[in-house]
């Protein structure tokens, strides 16, 4: 049984990690809690859904019965790209329309946080208006028993989630370490003033951070919607867990966000197993408080800075 | 010059006085039709996680109000419905009710949907002597809670007992695991089912819960799997039941899946797909095709207006308004007398079926057992008559 519980924790943990990664990338460059990240995650799923909806409306099987038919392979690829890129663009638009004017006015962090909440609620209600409050589904095949693997049962979609999330995390880490843009992003994260002295344009870096971070959120949203469903309110839980994961991992750290997500997912599921499901969210917050009190730098031991909220 | 100034001041004063007088008169004349309106409040989850049910109830209420007003209202007075959003949240529901009572001065309120919200609102309604009429709350805790409370949705007691009987006697399954939503609704169903199943000397070997809105039940299901029950009772809302159904099958469990009234929703089939095949659930009976003239009529009007078939939610909400209107027409807008009127109502021919209010003002309705076959909801056992009053 422990194998299955760990597998369950790992699957949900990689989704937490992916959300936390996007959140962290943005946080380390702009230094405020981009709460609307959660709704960007939901939009990623809705963008992909819209493409599939339009593609399947001209005949073909109903969306929820759509099988992994090769004829539809291109549609799926287009839908996934639309979701990921759409989410990235949305993140950039939020930054340009809302955060950039605030940055110009040198608004305090609290204002950014409130603005972010506002954007979250606005877009969530917009989703509800356009798509309705009901849940929508995208399926890559009929429901069937998963594969037995090391004492646990794992479905195709869950394997996809594990593989894609791991690949994205590693790719992001390599990008931040090796690519010129990644290095510049780290430089801005370390010291915005010094970075601009050596000729790095901080606005460009912020743009890149929102694009990449939001695209990751979109990817997470699509992956989770293949596994469960899409609904307008899905962003709230995602961002809460994403923030907790990035704090316990060490806020601003990329490996930290990954470990934090996995740690949180596994801890929650061990809690459901040993205590009760009613304590799931409670466990998440107890872990958060424990980390804040005992190890504020998180798993990666990131030094806290005075700018933090 | 001086005289001119007096004239100017004088005319300004007269103008002001006149405009006040006109405004006052206009105000009066505007108030007159308002006084002829009968206001009914409605507290429903119009947004949030259970907005779907709120919207369904609203559709039913709208049809009832339309019909009543087209027929001349109640003794010539038009009905006006005031909707407030509870967002499916007890605190919001209480706020909405307070607003309806204190600001709008309503004496009768339809709502709420979720039992937890209705339970929170009931003390406020009772304290203010306001009738609260729920179209969808099924918690056994609401039975006889107040003389000002009524509902068209029967208590979970009936539904859960009927299912327990069927599982034990007809399916012959003796070992059941339950997975219920951790609120008044899930708890009520789980308690009643367990009580009845134990009475029948069946065994509920494992009990697990989840929070409303959860999408991951795998670890709870893993714990249930370890006890190897013959059947798993999912007591909750269709979104969660759908995902749980899917995850039960994905984890390779072939136990009989059991559900509550909310299992019979098309959306569930879209989410759970083939995993829902063979699932069995109990539901207050609603078969307009085999029902009374009123039931057929409502279904037709509904289809003409919305282009889809009504569910029991729309029918129950419609009936709630119609019963309230009949009571107001009979005894006026006095909640005390409305309460006496409704509690003695027997065999009311409603859009949701025959409605009677019995002991403690509780509504009684027949329950039917259904199953999912080839992506359709059909009576269980297959080929049996629709109405099985267990």
XYZ file of C-alpha atoms in Angstrom:
699
model
C 0.000 0.000 0.000
C 2.849 2.385 0.804
C 4.025 2.096 -2.822
C 0.647 3.289 -4.121
C 0.480 6.115 -1.592
C 3.954 7.293 -2.615
C 3.025 7.072 -6.300
C -0.129 9.141 -5.639
C 1.964 11.709 -3.799
C 4.526 11.808 -6.569
C 1.911 12.419 -9.289
C 0.189 15.269 -7.499
C 3.587 16.499 -6.303
C 4.928 16.978 -9.828
C 1.903 19.148 -10.642
C 2.530 21.210 -7.502
C 6.180 21.427 -8.548
C 5.311 22.668 -12.018
C 3.036 25.384 -10.623
C 5.648 26.295 -8.017
C 8.354 26.528 -10.711
C 6.390 29.050 -12.735
C 5.545 31.006 -9.611
C 9.184 30.996 -8.475
C 10.566 32.146 -11.832
C 8.265 35.159 -11.676
C 8.741 35.788 -7.965
C 12.521 35.921 -8.121
C 12.510 38.604 -10.795
C 9.689 40.828 -9.569
C 9.787 40.044 -5.811
C 6.069 40.010 -5.160
C 3.429 37.261 -4.938
C 1.937 36.954 -8.416
C -1.283 35.390 -7.149
C -2.961 35.562 -10.562
C -0.552 32.799 -11.573
C -3.310 30.413 -10.459
C -5.797 31.735 -12.954
C -3.184 31.617 -15.734
C -2.921 27.908 -14.916
C -6.682 27.550 -15.368
C -6.572 29.537 -18.621
C -3.947 27.181 -20.054
C -6.426 24.350 -19.687
C -9.278 26.430 -21.135
C -7.211 27.497 -24.163
C -6.383 23.876 -24.968
C -10.016 22.907 -24.426
C -11.228 25.639 -26.802
C -8.984 24.440 -29.624
C -10.137 20.832 -29.156
C -13.759 21.967 -28.919
C -13.533 23.846 -32.215
C -11.623 21.035 -33.929
C -14.074 18.368 -32.780
C -17.189 20.432 -33.477
C -16.945 19.521 -37.177
C -17.882 15.874 -36.618
C -15.705 13.241 -35.000
C -16.300 11.650 -31.620
C -17.584 13.717 -28.702
C -14.731 15.380 -26.896
C -15.011 13.300 -23.767
C -14.808 10.112 -25.805
C -11.955 11.309 -27.962
C -9.403 8.566 -28.235
C -5.745 8.952 -28.940
C -6.563 8.584 -32.623
C -3.677 9.418 -34.941
C -5.991 11.426 -37.200
C -6.403 13.848 -34.345
C -2.731 13.935 -33.387
C -2.179 17.314 -35.041
C -5.234 18.721 -33.284
C -3.864 17.629 -29.928
C -0.435 19.088 -30.646
C -2.044 22.380 -31.710
C -4.263 22.374 -28.620
C -1.357 21.790 -26.248
C 0.731 24.488 -27.896
C -2.230 26.862 -27.837
C -2.631 26.220 -24.126
C 1.037 26.669 -23.251
C 1.700 29.656 -25.512
C -1.679 31.204 -24.690
C -0.882 31.024 -20.986
C 2.546 32.557 -21.612
C 1.022 35.430 -23.574
C -1.632 35.940 -20.890
C 1.074 36.224 -18.229
C 2.875 38.861 -20.282
C -0.370 40.754 -20.895
C -1.140 40.800 -17.167
C 2.324 42.166 -16.477
C 2.134 44.858 -19.166
C -1.398 45.990 -18.381
C -1.382 45.794 -14.598
C 2.051 45.419 -13.045
C 4.103 47.634 -15.347
C 2.109 50.818 -14.637
C 2.386 49.981 -10.927
C 6.148 49.512 -11.244
C 6.408 52.920 -12.897
C 4.634 54.441 -9.903
C 6.931 52.522 -7.573
C 3.957 50.984 -5.813
C 4.668 49.028 -2.607
C 4.509 45.226 -2.623
C 1.125 45.172 -0.933
C -0.399 47.031 -3.885
C 1.026 44.448 -6.277
C -0.433 41.667 -4.174
C -3.871 43.290 -4.127
C -3.740 43.995 -7.860
C -2.809 40.376 -8.390
C -5.840 39.221 -6.388
C -7.993 41.532 -8.472
C -6.686 40.078 -11.723
C -7.260 36.585 -10.352
C -10.908 37.226 -9.520
C -11.546 39.164 -12.725
C -10.217 36.460 -15.044
C -11.806 33.651 -13.038
C -15.211 35.304 -13.376
C -14.539 35.915 -17.051
C -13.905 32.178 -17.502
C -17.142 31.448 -15.691
C -18.977 33.885 -17.938
C -17.599 32.446 -21.169
C -17.488 28.727 -20.401
C -20.050 28.458 -17.606
C -19.589 27.156 -14.086
C -19.888 23.522 -15.074
C -16.871 21.285 -15.393
C -15.436 20.442 -18.768
C -13.352 17.458 -19.688
C -10.674 16.583 -22.167
C -9.792 12.938 -22.397
C -7.037 11.241 -24.305
C -8.801 7.886 -24.228
C -11.353 5.734 -22.410
C -10.980 5.044 -18.699
C -9.130 1.788 -18.119
C -7.088 0.107 -15.461
C -3.554 1.466 -15.143
C -0.236 -0.368 -15.412
C 1.059 -2.318 -12.439
C 4.492 -0.992 -11.682
C 6.588 -1.601 -8.550
C 3.512 -2.411 -6.480
C 1.539 0.627 -7.615
C -1.024 1.184 -10.352
C -0.291 4.083 -12.697
C -2.276 5.168 -15.765
C -0.922 6.388 -19.100
C -1.895 9.967 -18.337
C -0.121 9.834 -14.988
C 3.040 8.538 -16.657
C 2.713 11.436 -19.108
C 2.410 13.871 -16.196
C 5.511 12.455 -14.501
C 7.591 12.464 -17.689
C 6.547 15.888 -18.976
C 6.908 17.580 -15.586
C 10.358 16.076 -15.015
C 11.528 17.049 -18.495
C 10.227 20.611 -18.131
C 11.862 21.004 -14.714
C 15.230 19.754 -15.917
C 15.014 21.829 -19.103
C 14.245 24.923 -17.057
C 17.146 24.293 -14.718
C 19.569 23.822 -17.623
C 18.192 26.952 -19.272
C 18.756 29.023 -16.151
C 22.285 27.679 -15.719
C 23.541 27.702 -19.308
C 21.504 29.989 -21.583
C 22.407 33.661 -21.801
C 18.866 34.758 -21.049
C 18.699 32.373 -18.104
C 21.912 33.807 -16.696
C 20.603 37.326 -17.163
C 17.414 36.339 -15.310
C 19.494 35.054 -12.426
C 21.520 38.239 -12.446
C 18.369 40.377 -12.204
C 17.066 38.112 -9.451
C 20.281 38.572 -7.476
C 20.546 42.327 -7.858
C 18.412 44.320 -10.225
C 20.487 47.487 -9.955
C 23.827 45.781 -10.577
C 22.319 43.877 -13.509
C 21.153 47.078 -15.149
C 24.629 48.587 -14.615
C 26.181 45.830 -16.754
C 23.592 46.498 -19.481
C 20.790 44.024 -18.746
C 17.410 45.591 -19.341
C 15.270 44.563 -16.312
C 11.975 45.109 -18.170
C 13.050 42.590 -20.811
C 13.945 40.082 -18.103
C 10.603 40.595 -16.348
C 8.883 39.993 -19.675
C 10.801 36.754 -20.154
C 10.059 35.644 -16.598
C 6.314 36.175 -17.039
C 6.344 34.421 -20.420
C 8.254 31.356 -19.209
C 6.604 31.137 -15.792
C 3.102 31.469 -17.217
C 3.793 28.948 -19.976
C 4.793 26.461 -17.253
C 1.519 27.177 -15.462
C -0.342 26.543 -18.718
C 1.439 23.209 -19.124
C 0.520 22.228 -15.554
C -3.100 23.216 -16.181
C -3.327 21.081 -19.310
C -1.717 18.079 -17.624
C -4.071 18.194 -14.646
C -7.104 18.615 -16.899
C -6.182 15.412 -18.739
C -6.107 13.691 -15.350
C -9.201 15.263 -13.761
C -11.320 18.140 -15.132
C -11.367 21.797 -16.034
C -13.358 24.284 -13.996
C -13.092 28.051 -13.537
C -12.196 27.754 -9.843
C -9.361 25.285 -10.358
C -6.695 27.993 -10.052
C -7.173 28.782 -6.373
C -6.105 25.447 -4.961
C -3.309 25.225 -7.508
C -1.757 28.558 -6.582
C -2.103 27.945 -2.833
C -0.274 24.651 -3.127
C 2.213 26.172 -5.564
C 3.064 28.952 -3.117
C 3.364 26.539 -0.193
C 5.585 24.285 -2.295
C 7.878 27.141 -3.284
C 8.139 28.428 0.291
C 8.988 25.042 1.763
C 11.417 24.450 -1.079
C 13.106 27.799 -0.530
C 11.417 30.737 -2.179
C 13.088 31.801 -5.407
C 15.013 28.546 -5.837
C 14.297 26.387 -8.879
C 15.412 23.033 -7.450
C 13.661 24.151 -4.267
C 10.326 24.554 -6.060
C 10.696 21.050 -7.486
C 11.588 19.413 -4.194
C 8.981 21.486 -2.365
C 6.251 20.295 -4.726
C 7.205 16.651 -4.436
C 7.647 16.919 -0.667
C 4.221 18.529 -0.275
C 2.469 15.986 -2.516
C 3.975 13.011 -0.712
C 3.449 14.495 2.771
C -0.229 15.198 2.012
C -0.844 11.673 0.805
C 1.006 10.094 3.735
C -1.240 12.252 5.920
C -4.408 11.018 4.204
C -3.118 7.476 4.602
C -2.123 7.639 8.259
C -4.507 10.267 9.637
C -7.540 11.188 7.492
C -8.404 12.985 4.280
C -10.005 15.825 6.220
C -6.525 16.852 7.325
C -5.071 17.181 3.818
C -5.015 20.976 3.592
C -4.291 21.262 7.288
C -1.163 19.146 6.813
C -0.045 21.398 3.976
C -0.369 24.497 6.140
C 1.216 22.885 9.208
C 4.222 22.016 7.063
C 4.275 25.592 5.790
C 4.213 27.021 9.315
C 6.810 24.543 10.518
C 9.145 25.596 7.717
C 8.535 29.301 8.287
C 9.352 28.916 11.991
C 12.173 26.383 11.915
C 13.737 26.749 8.496
C 12.554 29.928 6.797
C 15.027 29.344 3.966
C 13.177 26.180 2.962
C 14.735 22.883 1.930
C 17.357 24.664 -0.173
C 18.214 27.040 2.648
C 17.657 30.228 0.668
C 18.591 33.359 2.618
C 15.551 35.506 3.283
C 15.720 39.065 2.069
C 14.255 42.208 3.488
C 12.096 42.851 0.412
C 9.983 39.790 1.086
C 6.482 40.185 2.373
C -32.484 96.549 -9.029
C -33.372 95.535 -5.536
C -36.826 94.415 -6.646
C -35.333 92.342 -9.415
C -33.169 90.532 -6.837
C -36.227 89.773 -4.691
C -38.042 88.435 -7.704
C -35.085 86.219 -8.610
C -34.716 84.868 -5.079
C -38.460 84.427 -4.833
C -38.698 82.457 -8.055
C -35.744 80.268 -7.082
C -37.401 79.462 -3.736
C -40.690 78.698 -5.479
C -38.887 76.545 -8.034
C -37.175 74.563 -5.288
C -40.380 74.084 -3.315
C -42.224 73.051 -6.451
C -39.580 70.571 -7.493
C -39.632 69.011 -4.025
C -43.385 68.741 -4.179
C -43.269 67.144 -7.630
C -40.556 64.758 -6.539
C -42.590 63.793 -3.489
C -45.689 63.297 -5.585
C -43.759 61.302 -8.193
C -42.211 59.263 -5.416
C -45.650 58.479 -4.107
C -46.984 57.530 -7.468
C -43.948 55.322 -8.062
C -44.480 53.602 -4.768
C -48.058 52.624 -5.434
C -47.379 49.753 -7.889
C -44.515 48.532 -5.693
C -46.849 48.029 -2.766
C -48.950 45.775 -4.980
C -46.009 43.456 -5.606
C -45.477 40.353 -3.541
C -41.771 39.874 -2.979
C -40.274 36.417 -2.678
C -36.597 36.023 -1.862
C -34.362 33.291 -3.269
C -30.935 32.399 -1.897
C -29.150 30.115 -4.339
C -25.540 29.291 -5.255
C -25.446 31.259 -8.510
C -21.652 31.252 -8.617
C -19.010 29.017 -7.097
C -18.465 25.292 -7.062
C -22.119 24.253 -6.886
C -23.408 27.042 -9.155
C -24.777 24.379 -11.505
C -27.563 23.467 -9.044
C -28.292 27.075 -8.227
C -28.819 27.801 -11.901
C -31.055 24.773 -12.290
C -33.231 25.863 -9.396
C -33.347 29.385 -10.782
C -34.596 28.057 -14.140
C -37.471 26.280 -12.381
C -38.301 29.304 -10.239
C -38.315 31.602 -13.284
C -40.866 29.405 -15.029
C -43.113 29.342 -11.945
C -42.953 33.133 -11.522
C -43.623 33.667 -15.247
C -46.658 31.403 -15.138
C -48.063 32.976 -11.996
C -47.626 36.517 -13.291
C -49.134 35.696 -16.671
C -52.120 34.281 -14.817
C -52.616 37.593 -13.036
C -50.331 37.040 -10.066
C -51.847 36.396 -6.646
C -55.206 38.160 -6.416
C -54.024 40.746 -8.936
C -50.709 41.334 -7.215
C -47.644 40.538 -9.307
C -44.931 38.327 -7.871
C -41.391 39.579 -7.778
C -38.464 37.261 -7.139
C -35.308 38.683 -5.568
C -32.267 36.478 -6.180
C -29.281 36.516 -3.872
C -26.075 34.543 -4.384
C -24.982 32.221 -1.567
C -21.963 30.952 -3.538
C -22.663 27.642 -1.785
C -21.108 29.118 1.348
C -22.970 29.127 4.715
C -21.673 32.578 5.711
C -22.650 34.098 2.356
C -26.043 32.407 2.599
C -26.672 33.970 6.011
C -25.622 37.399 4.717
C -27.922 37.060 1.722
C -30.841 36.064 3.936
C -30.197 38.963 6.353
C -30.209 41.345 3.406
C -33.483 39.956 2.048
C -35.176 40.220 5.450
C -33.753 43.529 6.651
C -33.422 45.528 3.425
C -36.083 44.079 1.139
C -38.520 43.045 3.843
C -39.420 39.680 2.373
C -41.475 37.191 4.413
C -40.883 34.055 2.302
C -37.560 32.825 0.951
C -36.727 29.946 -1.380
C -33.365 28.343 -0.576
C -30.781 27.214 -0.079
C -29.364 24.357 -2.127
C -26.523 22.902 -0.035
C -27.689 21.491 3.288
C -24.827 23.193 5.123
C -26.032 26.587 3.853
C -29.682 25.878 4.681
C -28.714 24.725 8.181
C -26.872 27.997 8.721
C -29.754 30.103 7.388
C -32.588 28.359 9.240
C -32.024 29.964 12.699
C -32.078 33.441 11.126
C -35.296 32.676 9.244
C -36.954 31.234 12.354
C -35.865 34.145 14.561
C -37.347 36.620 12.086
C -40.444 34.443 11.515
C -39.697 34.108 7.801
C -40.626 31.022 5.759
C -37.582 29.214 4.361
C -38.369 26.724 1.593
C -35.519 24.628 0.205
C -35.790 22.951 -3.207
C -32.651 20.837 -2.795
C -31.389 20.409 0.781
C -31.647 16.821 1.910
C -29.850 16.621 5.252
C -31.771 14.577 7.866
C -30.795 17.295 10.357
C -33.367 19.558 8.697
C -36.295 17.271 9.546
C -38.610 19.112 11.920
C -36.003 21.787 12.561
C -38.536 24.636 12.607
C -42.156 25.278 11.810
C -40.973 27.922 9.344
C -38.884 25.461 7.324
C -40.134 23.321 4.433
C -38.589 21.530 1.486
C -39.554 19.725 -1.706
C -36.454 17.495 -1.598
C -37.007 14.560 0.757
C -34.565 13.741 3.535
C -31.543 11.564 2.757
C -32.940 9.050 5.202
C -35.317 7.687 2.553
C -32.745 7.624 -0.213
C -29.912 6.069 1.799
C -32.166 3.440 3.401
C -33.568 2.430 -0.002
C -30.047 1.970 -1.346
C -28.890 -0.018 1.694
C -31.911 -2.330 1.307
C -31.174 -2.871 -2.364
C -27.457 -3.530 -1.836
C -28.066 -6.063 0.935
C -31.143 -7.866 -0.341
C -31.106 -7.573 -4.110
C -27.408 -7.389 -4.879
C -26.516 -9.670 -1.975
C -23.417 -7.658 -1.091
C -22.506 -7.679 2.618
C -19.225 -5.737 2.798
C -19.276 -2.086 1.779
C -16.719 0.717 1.912
C -17.868 4.345 1.881
C -16.244 7.501 0.540
C -18.255 10.596 1.373
C -17.937 14.375 1.058
C -17.062 15.893 4.412
C -20.113 18.136 4.925
C -23.683 17.836 6.195
C -24.857 16.254 2.939
C -22.258 13.509 2.749
C -22.298 12.864 6.466
C -26.111 12.528 6.517
C -26.116 10.022 3.657
C -23.236 8.045 5.099
C -24.796 7.830 8.575
C -28.204 6.730 7.304
C -26.751 4.197 4.887
C -24.435 2.749 7.547
C -27.234 2.598 10.125
C -29.585 0.721 7.806
C -26.849 -1.546 6.418
C -25.805 -2.547 9.950
C -29.447 -3.203 10.874
C -29.533 -5.654 7.978
C -26.372 -7.241 9.468
C -24.203 -6.015 6.595
C -20.789 -4.562 7.360
C -19.350 -1.171 6.457
C -15.687 -2.110 6.665
C -14.004 1.168 5.742
C -15.082 4.811 5.841
C -13.138 7.519 4.027
C -13.897 11.205 3.365
C -12.845 14.021 1.077
C -13.326 17.768 0.955
C -15.809 19.320 -1.464
C -14.028 20.264 -4.683
C -11.350 17.579 -4.295
C -10.048 16.005 -7.495
C -7.647 13.432 -6.123
C -9.106 10.484 -4.217
C -6.403 7.954 -4.975
C -5.015 7.589 -1.476
C -8.478 7.210 0.082
C -9.319 4.644 -2.612
C -6.036 2.872 -1.921
C -7.068 2.574 1.732
C -10.501 1.261 0.709
C -8.891 -1.233 -1.675
C -6.886 -2.703 1.211
C -10.166 -3.777 2.924
C -11.428 -5.379 -0.307
C -15.143 -4.436 -0.019
C -17.794 -5.813 -2.457
C -19.170 -2.334 -3.052
C -18.085 1.289 -2.601
C -20.699 3.901 -1.683
C -19.794 7.354 -2.999
C -21.914 9.878 -1.114
C -21.356 13.353 -2.468
C -21.729 15.563 -5.515
C -21.475 14.327 -9.090
C -18.189 16.066 -9.916
C -16.353 14.318 -7.139
C -18.250 11.052 -7.621
C -17.357 11.094 -11.321
C -13.646 11.535 -10.725
C -13.713 9.008 -7.858
C -15.492 6.492 -10.104
C -12.788 6.944 -12.714
C -9.982 6.629 -10.195
C -11.527 3.497 -8.606
C -11.458 1.747 -11.975
C -8.025 3.094 -12.872
C -6.655 1.641 -9.650
C -7.958 -1.744 -10.773
C -10.838 -2.160 -8.304
C -13.886 -3.947 -9.710
C -16.219 -3.528 -6.702
C -19.827 -2.426 -7.319
C -20.003 1.372 -7.329
C -22.935 2.954 -5.459
C -23.996 6.578 -5.652
C -26.523 9.072 -4.319
C -29.199 11.087 -6.134
C -26.611 13.312 -7.771
C -25.137 10.335 -9.626
C -27.885 10.618 -12.236
C -26.434 13.661 -13.963
C -25.302 13.668 -17.597
C -22.122 15.559 -16.722
C -21.031 12.625 -14.564
C -21.094 10.300 -17.567
C -19.011 12.740 -19.566
C -16.326 12.754 -16.895
C -16.382 9.132 -15.799
C -17.130 7.613 -19.220
C -17.219 3.818 -19.258
C -16.071 3.691 -15.629
C -19.628 4.587 -14.553
C -21.127 1.545 -16.324
C -23.069 -0.642 -13.911
C -23.051 1.871 -11.068
C -26.213 1.850 -8.935
C -27.738 4.845 -7.185
C -30.922 5.892 -5.408
C -32.813 9.059 -6.237
C -36.148 10.657 -5.347
C -38.337 9.491 -8.177
C -38.639 11.835 -11.143
C -39.956 10.409 -14.418
C -42.094 13.087 -16.080
C -42.731 10.831 -19.088
C -44.637 8.345 -16.891
C -45.941 10.977 -14.523
C -49.003 13.113 -13.966
C -50.315 15.797 -16.322
C -48.634 18.516 -14.242
C -45.281 16.756 -14.481
C -45.572 16.363 -18.260
C -46.723 19.938 -18.675
C -43.787 21.342 -16.727
C -41.316 19.235 -18.696
C -42.827 20.510 -21.954
C -42.795 24.158 -20.920
C -39.221 23.737 -19.759
C -38.119 22.146 -23.016
C -39.803 24.887 -25.005
C -37.998 27.566 -23.014
C -34.525 26.062 -22.484
C -34.305 23.365 -25.169
C -33.351 20.616 -22.708
C -35.176 18.291 -20.340
C -35.600 19.447 -16.750
C -34.056 17.543 -13.866
C -35.515 17.062 -10.422
C -33.831 20.295 -9.289
C -35.823 22.492 -11.667
C -39.029 20.622 -10.861
C -38.486 20.882 -7.100
C -37.739 24.597 -7.285
C -40.798 25.168 -9.449
C -42.950 23.304 -6.938
C -41.522 25.259 -4.008
C -42.619 28.554 -5.579
C -46.002 27.186 -6.661
C -46.742 25.833 -3.180
C -45.717 29.128 -1.582
C -47.898 31.039 -4.052
C -50.857 28.770 -3.333
C -50.376 29.291 0.398
C -50.111 33.079 0.030
C -53.232 33.096 -2.164
C -55.042 31.070 0.486
C -54.005 32.731 3.745
C -52.098 35.892 2.817
C -48.508 36.882 3.536
C -48.512 35.888 7.208
C -45.671 33.347 7.748
C -47.470 31.880 10.757
C -50.535 31.018 8.688
C -48.481 29.986 5.637
C -46.684 27.493 7.881
C -49.965 25.973 9.093
C -51.277 25.888 5.519
C -48.263 24.093 4.023
C -47.860 21.564 6.839
C -51.412 20.328 6.255
C -50.942 20.079 2.473
C -51.538 16.535 1.206
C -51.225 15.002 -2.272
C -50.303 18.249 -3.963
C -49.882 17.498 -7.682
C -46.495 19.030 -8.373
C -44.082 19.131 -11.302
C -41.764 16.843 -9.336
C -44.534 14.395 -8.436
C -47.080 14.058 -5.662
C -46.061 16.015 -2.602
C -47.364 15.548 0.945
C -46.146 17.146 4.131
C -46.274 14.686 7.002
C -44.943 14.448 10.538
C -42.836 17.474 11.575
C -43.675 19.132 8.260
C -41.377 16.720 6.437
C -42.027 16.041 2.757
C -42.444 12.439 1.640
C -41.783 11.257 -1.886
C -41.105 7.887 -3.509
C -37.496 6.798 -4.123
C -36.294 4.809 -7.110
C -33.124 2.801 -7.682
C -31.350 3.297 -10.978
C -28.287 2.083 -12.788
C -26.022 3.177 -15.625
C -26.190 1.041 -18.736
C -24.658 1.842 -22.142
C -24.243 5.470 -21.099
C -27.914 5.824 -20.023
C -29.618 6.069 -16.656
C -32.204 3.296 -16.427
C -34.318 1.770 -13.625
C -32.766 -1.043 -11.586
C -33.193 -3.987 -11.773
C -33.175 -3.646 -15.537
C -36.705 -3.997 -16.863
C -38.425 -3.259 -13.540
C -41.244 -0.712 -13.256
C -40.061 2.803 -12.607
C -41.534 3.438 -9.250
C -40.259 1.267 -6.462
C -41.229 2.550 -3.088
C -38.880 0.893 -0.680
